[in-house]
Every structure is written in C-alpha cells, then in structure tokens.
C-alpha cells in the first residue's frame, strides 16, 4: 500500500491524480495506492478536489499534507516558484517526492533541492513525462542497438502558441521574475529528451527574441515585455555530437510540437510530440529503390504500450505518459531500475538552461559546467 | 454513489475498469463510483483482477455479480457469444447495462436483448467508443451547422492487419460459427459513426472476399477458412446520401484505421482513427488561392477534450474515449441527454450488417428494413 | 527524324507539344523530332499556336495535317467526340497515332477505331500518362518481384472537384450526350492503372449518384442534370483479386487524387497521384518493432527519373509524364518494347466502363466480357 | 528571336537546355528561341550534346560560344570554379548571362563578376530556381498582404544525403579548395529564399561540423576531411526578424528538403521543397474550433502554374522551375519586371555565406556588412 499526498490541482495536479487513480489498474504489478491527503490553496477547494479525485481528505495548508504520517510520497504540482520551499520541506519530512518540472526559478534553489534530496536519502523525481512515450523509448533502444550507426547531429524544436496572441495582456510570464521566458518554461522539455537519449550538453551558444516588445496592461496603457518567447541555441554534447535546440512559445499553429531529428552514419530518426504515437526511421540497410522514412505506429511491441491497449495503432494519450511515469516512480521507490529523471540529472537540465541564458547575455559560447 | 459490476477482464474489460477508475477524477461532475464486484472465468482470476482493478470482491461465477444487490450497473465485456444470456440476465435483475459491441452473433438474439432492455426500463448502452472522440463530436457539430453544405456522398473504410499473416493457424474467428468475418467483427464500428453522423442505412450491396482460402491447423494439415476478412459495400442512407463502406482485417500495415471522407456542397471533411486527435476540413468559403484541407488538432475548444488536458494538441488516447463513454453512460442513467448508442440504435447497426451479408449471399441490392 | 502532326491545342494538346519539344533533350536516345504541322479549329488560331509551339505550319482544317506527307505521327488531342473520325482518318492515311483518352463516346466507335488500327498496321497508342510515373513503374517492379507477396485486394479512388460547385451552370458535361459522367470522364484513368498493374477486370457491380439533381441554365431557369458525378464500383479481376473503384468529380478539396491501396500476403503499397513523386511500402520482412509504411521519394534509381534530374527527391511534374509517354511511343514505333496502352488494351478499359454503366442501370453484377 | 549559347551540359546544363527548348511552348508570350552554340569539354561531346539538345553547333572550346556573334545570351552551367573567368569573358563580349549559383569560390571573384556585369550593362542573372515555384510566389504574396501579420521569426533548413555515406571515398568536395562545405554548396539556396521573401541578413553566428573526420582514399589509406557537411547558424535580418538557418548534406533520408517555417503575429506559413507543389498556412482569423494548418496544393490561381497545367493539384516538376526562371530572364532582358536574382543581390548571398564562415572560425557573432 502506497500512501499518496498531492499538492496542487491545476493542469499537472489533476494529471498526477489521474495517474495515481489508474496506475495499478493499468500495470497490475504494483502495490495498492491509497490516496491519503490533498493540499490546495484553501480548505474549501482542497475538500472539493479531494472528493473529486478520490483522496481521503483535503487541507488548505500544504504543510498538513507533508506532515501527514500516512503520506509516503508527495506529488508536488504547484507553480515553479513554490517548489523549493515545498520540496525541501517534504524531503526533510522523510517523504519521497514527485516534483513537476522545472525544479526552481533560480539555479541556487535547484541546487538546494538536490542537496535536500541527497540528505534525505529519499527518492526525488521530476515530472519529465515526454521521455515516457513508447516511441521515445523505442528510439532509445534503436540508438543503443546502433540501428542508425553513430549519431553525428541532432536537431530539436519545441513550439506552442499560447503566447502568440499579440492582444493578450501583460501577465506574470512576461515579467523577468518568472525567468527568461521560453528557455526555462519550455526548453527543459526538449533537454530532458536530449539528456535521456544522448547525455549531457557541454557548450551552448544561444540567441533569444521577443515577438512583441510590449503588451497592454489590463485597465489601460502598456508595459514592456521582459521575457523572451523565442530561444535558439547551437549546442555541443559531451559525447561530441553537435546540434541545435530551438523553442518558441509564440509559434502560431503549433500546439504541442517537439520535433526531433537525429542523424547517424547509417540512418536517421524523426519524431514529433504532436503525433507521439508514431515515429519515423530511415535506414541505409534497405534496398536503394525502397529506402524511405518508415512511419512506425506505437504498438504492443513497444513497451509499455501493451499495458494500455493490446492492439497496435490505437494510441496513448498525454495523460497516459504520466501513468507510465508514475509506474516508474513506484519502481524506483521499490528499488528497481527506472526510466526517470531524478534531481541530480534534473539539475543538469537547469544548469544547461542557465548556461544558455548567460550565453545570450554575453553573446558568446558558454561551457555548461 | 454508483455501484459497479464488471464481467470480463480482457482487452475491453480492462478498458472499462480504467474508465470506472478515472471518470470522476477527469470529469468531476458525477457521483462517486464504487467498484463492487468483478466476474471472471474462475474464482482465482476474478480475485486477482478485482484486486488489481480496485474492485471490492471477485467471483468465478458471473451470476454472482448480477445478483449482487450493491451492483447498479453492469459492465459486460465478455466475448460476443455470451452477450445475450448475460445481458438479458442483468437487465432482468434490474441492472443498468454497459455492453460491448456487437450485441450478439445472431440478429434474433440481438432482438431479444433489446426486448429485455425495453421490458426492464433500465438503461442499456453499447460500447461504441469511436463516436466519443472530440474530433468526431466536432465533425458532428460542423455537419449540423452546415459548414460543408448539404452532404451528398460518404466513404468510410476500416482496416487492421491482425488477420493478415498467412501463417496464422486456423482459429475460432475463421469458423462460420463466429459470424461472417470482418463484417460483424469490424463493420459495426464504422456503422456506428455513419449512424451517429448521418442516420440509418436503407439499402446495401455487398461483396466479400477471403485473402486465404485455407489455413494450417495446429498439429498438422489445413482447413478451409469459412469467414471473410474483407467486405466491401455500396450503400444508400435513409437521408438520400450514397456511399461506400469498406472493411479489411487482413490489411497489412493498417493498425487501427477508420478513414472517413464526407463530401458536401460547400466543402469536405476527412478523418482517420489512426490519428484521431486531428481531422481535416476543406471549405469553399476560404479565398481560392488559400483553399486547402486544414489539419485541426483536438483542443480544449473541442468538448470534452478540456476535461483531460487544458492545452491543445497534447492528445487523448484510446482509453480516454472509454472514459468519455462512461461519463455519457452515467449522464444517461441520471436522466440527462447523452451521446451514446443504446440497444435500439445498436440493433439497427446489426440489422444493417445482416442485410449486407444477405446481399452478398444473394448477389443483389437488399433493403435494410 | 520523326515528322509530327498535332491536332488540338487545349490542355492536352499543349501537353503533347511540350513533350515533343523536350523528349530528345531529356532522353537523348531518339531521332530528332520535326514539328511539321498543327491543326486547330481555324486558320488564325492554328497559325498562332504553330508559331508558339514551334511547328512549321498550321492549318484550320485537321484533314490537312493528316494529309501532310511529312507527318508520320499524329498527336490527337481534340475532345472525345471527334476521336473516331479523326483517328480512323489518320490511320487510314498511314500515320501512327497518339490519341488522348478515352477512345470514344460509344463502345462501337471505339471498336471501329481498333479495327482501323489493326487494318493500318500502324502504331495506335492512348494517352494514359499516369502509368508513366517512376513511382508507378517501381510499384509494378515490386509486384513482379513478389515484394508484398500474393496480392489479394485492391482499392482505387479518383477524385477531383471541378464539378463540385453547385452554382456552376448546366454545361455539356451535364448532358447525357457526353456519356455517363465520372465513369467515362474519370474512371478510365484508374482503370489504366489497374490494367497495367494487375490485368483485366472480369465482373463489376456499380452504383452512381448525382450530387446536384439540377443546375441553373445561363439566362434563367434550371435543367435536370443527366450525368453522374459519382460512381462507386465493386469489381473482380481476371486474376481472382477483388477490389473497389470509386470516382467523384464533385469531391471538394480533391484536385488530382488517384489513391491506390494494394494489399498482399506479405505487405501493402499505397500511392496518391496528388503526391506522385512518392509512394508507400509496408513489408512484413521488417523487424516487428520497426514495421511501418516507408515513404519512398522518386529518385534516379527509379527509371526513367534519372533522365530528368540526377538528384533524388527533386520531383517530376505532370508534363514530364507526357514526355516519358512520348518516349515510349517513339520506342514502340521503332519496334522496341514499350510501356504503353495501345488500342487493344484501351478498348478493354472502355469495355469495363460500359459494363459498369450497364451494371448500374440493371442493378446487378455484370460480366465485362 | 533570342540566340542562345550554353556552356556545360551536366545536371544544370541539361536543365537549362530543357528550359530553352520549352519556354516558348509553355509561356507563348516570348520571342522564338534559337539554340545557337553549345560548349563542352571537348569537341566530340559538344557535338553530341548539341545534337541531342537541339543546338545548331557545338564546340570543345567555351570561348567559341562566347565569341559567336549569333549568341545573345549565355547559359553558364559549369562547375563553380570556372564561373569567374567564363562569366567575365561573356559579359565583356557583350552577352547577357544566366549563371548557375553560387557565383564563385571566393568573395573577391564574385565581386569581380558583379563589377564586370555592371561595366557591361548586360543582364547577369543567377540560377536560384527555388524562388520560382508557384508556392513560394504565393507565400510572398501572402506576406505582402499581411496575411500572417508582422513576421517575427523564421526557421529554414536545407538537407540532402549525398554526402552521408561514410564509405564514400575522399573527393574534391572534401578538400578545402572547394570551399567551406555545406555552407557554400547548400546554404546559398535557403538564403535565396530568405532574401527574396524578407530581405538581407545583417548578423550571423554559425557553427559547423564534420560527420566524418576522415575518408578513405581510392587506392588505400585515408585522408582528413577538410570541409564541413553541417552548418547551423543563428541570424538577424536587416528588417529586425530573427531566425535560424540549418544545413546538412549528410542527412540520411533527406533528398531535397528545404523546410521553411515563418511565424507572424496573426499566423504562420510552412513549406518544404520535397513537396514543393504545396504549402501550409495557419491563420488566426479562422474560427477557433477550426484553426489548423491548411495544406494548399499549387493550382492555376497560383501564377504561373496555369501556363503548365490548367488543372489544380497536378504538379510541376523541378525542371519546370527552370522554365519559369528562363521566362523571367527573358522578361528581364526585354526590360520588363522580373522575379529573379541578379548579380548584385547574388553577391549579398555570398557575402552572408562568407560572414557565416568567419563567424564559425572566430566563434562569435559577425556583421554581414
């Protein structure tokens, strides 16, 4: 029996709740999950969400969740800025931690979170769910099997359009207090894929841009935008591979694009998160007249797709990736090998993001470490 | 509080279990779900699955599930051939019924099931989950808004390849006792879409084919295949629209294809279940130099996508369609309007399938009613 | 030196002219082409087009072209209804003939044309250009090499939208004197592919439909439409394969679609004329985790692509198909093997179309021969 | 009557020959073309190609072509390194010049070519054919009409795989004498699109990479590769727009990809040269539930597609782009407005390429001018 606490019930908090509700039914091989305690901004909302999400009780104070002796694992799905305090408190209270990404607004805070995790001896995992899709896992297998030979170049893009409307009023994401902009908001996701598939980034050279110099303020007037919706980076990985990482949160028409292009000496692989139930493979071992990108649909042969549906091509959804992540977390807590990004590797993602920002500010290549 | 019984825990049984576990967390607006009783082929399996799926108890006898006074709704996910007996028993016991499709091997049995449902006064719903996707719902909205004008033609195809391997041994689906083949195994799905979007079929002219005349028998020798993996039908709908319905369960490369093409006087709509998080729309109101099919990604503006993810283009999965269906079922039980196929309309789907088979046997057009 | 006469300079006439102008530059292995004589509806237009297209002279009387002793081959690109008289005259005058499809409005006329060709001993070829694309040629090679095993089913669709506008006035293509509608206007193209790839059709069962029952008449009032924009046919081939052929010239959004799906015991092939520089192949010899449709771009390895461009993926155009056809015609005249549809096989296409029309009228399966 | 000379009959030389043979038939509105004189490496080859391509005579000495008084325009399609001498000689001889890109190996030579063009007063045009496609022209129209609002970001990629085979022996393109590698071999093409659509580049920051450090030498041993198959650049345009330009000539699976992504304040546009008969448009003026990328097929409404085919979606080929370019060249010679890149704008492309190379060598941002 795993006792679960959840703090935060917005986009990702609900996603965690769905995962905790389904993980045992889907996978079958884990202990029963007990939904113990839910924390929200106030008692009324906490109680309502606890009821909806199937938690035994709700509290308007997140400290009550952490203090609850029945809670063994804390799902932390509050905004970024609250992560350091809550995460460190949970770890100090001896709870395992499942924390949404990114870790923290500042690198120093992220370092403190890692230190707390190390000191606690507890499992501290980040919610980088895109590494969980069967397609990405199969791509990793193909890379390890040398199917496309030695990889020599990599391109990765992440684009959405939730900031693209010029008429949207100035909000907290436009203020420098929220961070750099697309870089920390977004680039951490493609970096989680880069790190999972290829290892760490060593050097970066980044440019950033603002599509809209200012935005109207609710009530009248306008205010200069302080964050950058677009970031474009050249990068070198520790393994010697070069590549580019391009992100844009004002890209009209893009909804959840994470486009990956991997080039090797014997083939190449393409992937796009907007169609994450498929990926494309080109190999030179095919006969020349029949060489072409294969569009491979996710199927039971691509673990753990089979736990969800026994028929190929039927498709997983975004929330299913969180269920897989939850299953990996449980495995990790149980001492089994897990495909998951813990605080130590998560800190490297943040280190890379901050190096990119510094590179932009200084207009030069920057070493990540 | 809704008391749920589940009979059958294979592909669709597990899918029901996931839906019952998640429906309240996802939608928030329904009463708590109590997973009361699970039935399987034997007590040991029933107990194990009950534990995994979160049911309070399991029984090796399906009658115990139906007899359980705490069970208000029965999810019936056993093979086709068991539906009539179990469904009728459940309805006679005063339970609401959520029965997987198709209804029954024979039309007479399906008629008996409908009669039992009518007599019981209970809700009896079929598991036609493909009508639940946000894309299909949006297509229905567009049709009702006359966005592509008066529809004049329709093409629908459904193809998978689970029967395509010539080396697969003779199995129960190759024997005439299982039905006609792709027609009842498959064609009911596209017909559920046809009926939901356009209404009933009036006349049909069908051809059927066997890719493999015989199949090896385990242990030696071979046996003539008695069912048809391929069916192709011309059809006229009651609303005057003509079209075609083509199905193939030996279509190498197709995994979960349900390709729909709808042609109207002012545009057209395309959809393919293999990429069910998108659909395509062509309208003549666009300027001539910019007319083209729009690829529209499912998004929160396409209800009820927003209940799952608040960000567009992130994608639902196959199991999510069942969660939506479950939510509609609960609405229907609660007396609210619901987007669902009940036994009366389900019987019309089966009537159409049997008319197609008769048309093939007699080599002529056949009126459905 | 090949002396060429051209009759008709509309869509296809100009296409012939471009082909004759380029065939030697592209292929290099044929005798010089001499553009001798061009015929049009009147002398003025004939002279202008002759000048533009590089012909030595133009005449307002097509008989002058045929009578010209310098003309060895006649390109016949006038409307369908003029084919019989002109084609027979050209053949009787001892000219080789390159005639646009379809052969003639009535089957009897087409038979007379074939008889004239046989009697003349001259080469008489039809302009079925879609069989010339490198992709289609490679598909034929793959079929002959058994790459997808024994073919067991075939689907082919052809759709355009030039008749889709409900506001278009009644024109000659809406009158029964023009033929059946989409069937002869359109279906001959996909049938040319079917016959080239698989051989002749043996039995057909066809349905037809009119999207618009009547159309406005220029000047006022409206008139009942007599032709069918939509035709849908079930068919059996002489080789035992079953399939469907669906055509629609009122399909909003479709511009030049000819979608082919070929299913075999070891794979499948897809093709669409709207993207005719590529095709898709699925084979079961790929490892299960990497099975998927390969999108293969036309390349120099797909003859005769290399004669146009030495780099893969750069693409041929519609007019290039006619250049290839012209090259095949020249080969045929020179007594070399050629990939081309002559009058004998062309008559079989027309025979099939007429059988489909009869099947529709009689509401039953019809044997083609 | 336009008298034409052609020097070089490889890939692009033949492409020029096809264009000169067809331009009048296709467009109809230009003076007759007289194919006067063809130059090749030796007299025998020159004579053979002159015969095949329809030229009146051939010479083994290119100077004979330039000296021919009947030649008014010289098509120059020899390798890059011969351009300066030949181009300057042709201009000095008072000929108009149609020169393949890029201009020259060194910037100084390119400057000398521009100086010669200016001095001559003759038309000197570069063969940047990709700007000629109807899709690109329509995109330019859309941009000028503000259809996607103010453009704020741009991504462009060009990838092929002709250098991707690790087993290919060391060739002249691997030696530093050939230039930088992908940058001058390739990047000039996307830059021609950037300059045509948006104007000049102001600042660049470039990285380059070698997929293979050394290559085998024919006869034994290996040699260090001196050129870079991969180049990735951050860039700022003079109009304030930021973007990236990524090129790779060792990208397995890519055959003729030039992928363009243009983001504006009210929409976005996508294009890929591998499917250059289509482009994609997203606009926010569509209703939210129906917003999506439209795939727009090239059609007669996209000038000058209609000169080739009067039916939409039938497709132009790579060689057709050269026919359009030829038509623009003739217009320019005739003093009419033309969509073409002359030596002055061509020099800016080369200037940008050299700035990118310098940026890589110095590891810093470099101003183009």
Short mmCIF file of N, CA and C in Angstrom, two decimals, chain D residues 126-178:
data_model
loop_
_atom_site.label_atom_id
_atom_site.label_comp_id
_atom_site.label_asym_id
_atom_site.label_seq_id
_atom_site.Cartn_x
_atom_site.Cartn_y
_atom_site.Cartn_z
N UNK D 126 21.42 34.93 -61.76
CA UNK D 126 21.86 33.68 -61.14
C UNK D 126 20.72 32.66 -61.11
N UNK D 127 21.10 31.39 -61.15
CA UNK D 127 20.11 30.33 -61.28
C UNK D 127 19.49 29.87 -59.97
N UNK D 128 18.97 30.79 -59.21
CA UNK D 128 18.31 30.41 -57.96
C UNK D 128 16.87 30.01 -58.24
N UNK D 129 16.70 28.79 -58.70
CA UNK D 129 15.41 28.36 -59.22
C UNK D 129 14.34 28.16 -58.15
N UNK D 130 14.74 27.90 -56.89
CA UNK D 130 13.72 27.59 -55.89
C UNK D 130 12.79 28.78 -55.60
N UNK D 131 13.25 29.97 -55.92
CA UNK D 131 12.37 31.13 -55.68
C UNK D 131 11.24 31.19 -56.71
N UNK D 132 11.29 30.32 -57.72
CA UNK D 132 10.33 30.40 -58.83
C UNK D 132 9.06 29.59 -58.63
N UNK D 133 9.02 28.74 -57.62
CA UNK D 133 7.85 27.86 -57.55
C UNK D 133 6.59 28.66 -57.24
N UNK D 134 5.48 28.23 -57.80
CA UNK D 134 4.21 28.94 -57.53
C UNK D 134 3.91 29.03 -56.04
N UNK D 135 4.28 28.02 -55.27
CA UNK D 135 4.02 28.08 -53.83
C UNK D 135 4.82 29.20 -53.18
N UNK D 136 6.10 29.30 -53.51
CA UNK D 136 6.93 30.36 -52.92
C UNK D 136 6.43 31.74 -53.36
N UNK D 137 6.03 31.82 -54.61
CA UNK D 137 5.50 33.11 -55.07
C UNK D 137 4.22 33.48 -54.33
N UNK D 138 3.37 32.47 -54.06
CA UNK D 138 2.14 32.75 -53.34
C UNK D 138 2.45 33.13 -51.89
N UNK D 139 3.45 32.50 -51.33
CA UNK D 139 3.85 32.85 -49.96
C UNK D 139 4.30 34.31 -49.92
N UNK D 140 5.04 34.71 -50.93
CA UNK D 140 5.47 36.11 -50.97
C UNK D 140 4.27 37.04 -51.05
N UNK D 141 3.29 36.66 -51.85
CA UNK D 141 2.07 37.46 -51.94
C UNK D 141 1.38 37.54 -50.58
N UNK D 142 1.27 36.41 -49.91
CA UNK D 142 0.61 36.39 -48.61
C UNK D 142 1.34 37.28 -47.61
N UNK D 143 2.67 37.24 -47.64
CA UNK D 143 3.44 38.08 -46.74
C UNK D 143 3.19 39.55 -47.04
N UNK D 144 3.16 39.89 -48.33
CA UNK D 144 2.98 41.29 -48.69
C UNK D 144 1.57 41.76 -48.34
N UNK D 145 0.63 40.83 -48.32
CA UNK D 145 -0.76 41.18 -47.96
C UNK D 145 -0.98 41.14 -46.45
N UNK D 146 0.08 40.83 -45.71
CA UNK D 146 0.00 40.82 -44.25
C UNK D 146 -0.91 39.72 -43.71
N UNK D 147 -1.07 38.67 -44.47
CA UNK D 147 -1.99 37.59 -44.09
C UNK D 147 -1.64 36.95 -42.75
N UNK D 148 -0.35 36.84 -42.46
CA UNK D 148 0.02 36.29 -41.14
C UNK D 148 0.54 37.39 -40.22
N UNK D 149 0.18 38.61 -40.52
CA UNK D 149 0.58 39.73 -39.66
C UNK D 149 2.05 40.07 -39.83
N UNK D 150 2.61 40.67 -38.79
CA UNK D 150 4.03 41.05 -38.84
C UNK D 150 4.87 39.82 -38.53
N UNK D 151 5.76 39.48 -39.45
CA UNK D 151 6.62 38.31 -39.24
C UNK D 151 7.61 38.62 -38.13
N UNK D 152 7.76 37.66 -37.19
CA UNK D 152 8.71 37.92 -36.10
C UNK D 152 9.79 36.86 -35.97
N UNK D 153 9.64 35.74 -36.66
CA UNK D 153 10.68 34.71 -36.56
C UNK D 153 10.63 33.80 -37.78
N UNK D 154 11.78 33.22 -38.06
CA UNK D 154 11.97 32.46 -39.29
C UNK D 154 12.92 31.31 -39.03
N UNK D 155 12.54 30.13 -39.51
CA UNK D 155 13.48 29.00 -39.46
C UNK D 155 13.56 28.42 -40.86
N UNK D 156 14.77 28.10 -41.28
CA UNK D 156 14.91 27.48 -42.58
C UNK D 156 15.99 26.41 -42.50
N UNK D 157 15.69 25.27 -43.10
CA UNK D 157 16.62 24.13 -43.10
C UNK D 157 16.79 23.63 -44.52
N UNK D 158 17.99 23.19 -44.87
CA UNK D 158 18.18 22.52 -46.16
C UNK D 158 19.03 21.29 -45.93
N UNK D 159 18.49 20.16 -46.34
CA UNK D 159 19.15 18.88 -46.07
C UNK D 159 19.06 17.93 -47.25
N UNK D 160 20.18 17.31 -47.55
CA UNK D 160 20.21 16.21 -48.52
C UNK D 160 21.15 15.15 -47.94
N UNK D 161 21.24 14.03 -48.63
CA UNK D 161 22.10 12.97 -48.07
C UNK D 161 23.17 12.47 -49.04
N UNK D 162 23.53 13.30 -50.01
CA UNK D 162 24.50 12.80 -50.99
C UNK D 162 25.92 12.67 -50.44
N UNK D 163 26.17 13.23 -49.26
CA UNK D 163 27.48 13.08 -48.61
C UNK D 163 27.41 12.15 -47.40
N UNK D 164 26.25 11.54 -47.17
CA UNK D 164 26.02 10.85 -45.90
C UNK D 164 26.70 9.49 -45.80
N UNK D 165 27.09 8.93 -46.92
CA UNK D 165 27.66 7.58 -46.87
C UNK D 165 29.11 7.64 -46.38
N UNK D 166 29.36 7.05 -45.23
CA UNK D 166 30.70 7.09 -44.62
C UNK D 166 31.73 6.36 -45.50
N UNK D 167 31.26 5.52 -46.39
CA UNK D 167 32.17 4.73 -47.22
C UNK D 167 32.56 5.42 -48.52
N UNK D 168 31.95 6.56 -48.79
CA UNK D 168 32.33 7.29 -49.99
C UNK D 168 33.77 7.77 -49.85
N UNK D 169 34.52 7.61 -50.92
CA UNK D 169 35.94 8.00 -50.87
C UNK D 169 36.09 9.52 -50.84
N UNK D 170 37.25 9.96 -50.40
CA UNK D 170 37.60 11.37 -50.40
C UNK D 170 37.47 11.91 -51.82
N UNK D 171 36.74 13.01 -51.96
CA UNK D 171 36.58 13.62 -53.27
C UNK D 171 36.86 15.11 -53.21
N UNK D 172 36.70 15.76 -54.35
CA UNK D 172 37.06 17.18 -54.37
C UNK D 172 36.22 18.04 -53.42
N UNK D 173 34.99 17.60 -53.16
CA UNK D 173 34.16 18.38 -52.24
C UNK D 173 34.62 18.25 -50.78
N UNK D 174 35.55 17.31 -50.52
CA UNK D 174 36.07 17.18 -49.15
C UNK D 174 37.33 17.99 -48.94
N UNK D 175 37.85 18.57 -50.00
CA UNK D 175 39.06 19.38 -49.90
C UNK D 175 38.69 20.85 -49.69
N UNK D 176 39.50 21.54 -48.93
CA UNK D 176 39.23 22.95 -48.60
C UNK D 176 39.20 23.82 -49.85
N UNK D 177 39.85 23.38 -50.90
CA UNK D 177 39.83 24.16 -52.13
C UNK D 177 38.42 24.31 -52.71
N UNK D 178 37.50 23.44 -52.31
CA UNK D 178 36.14 23.52 -52.85
C UNK D 178 35.29 24.54 -52.08
#
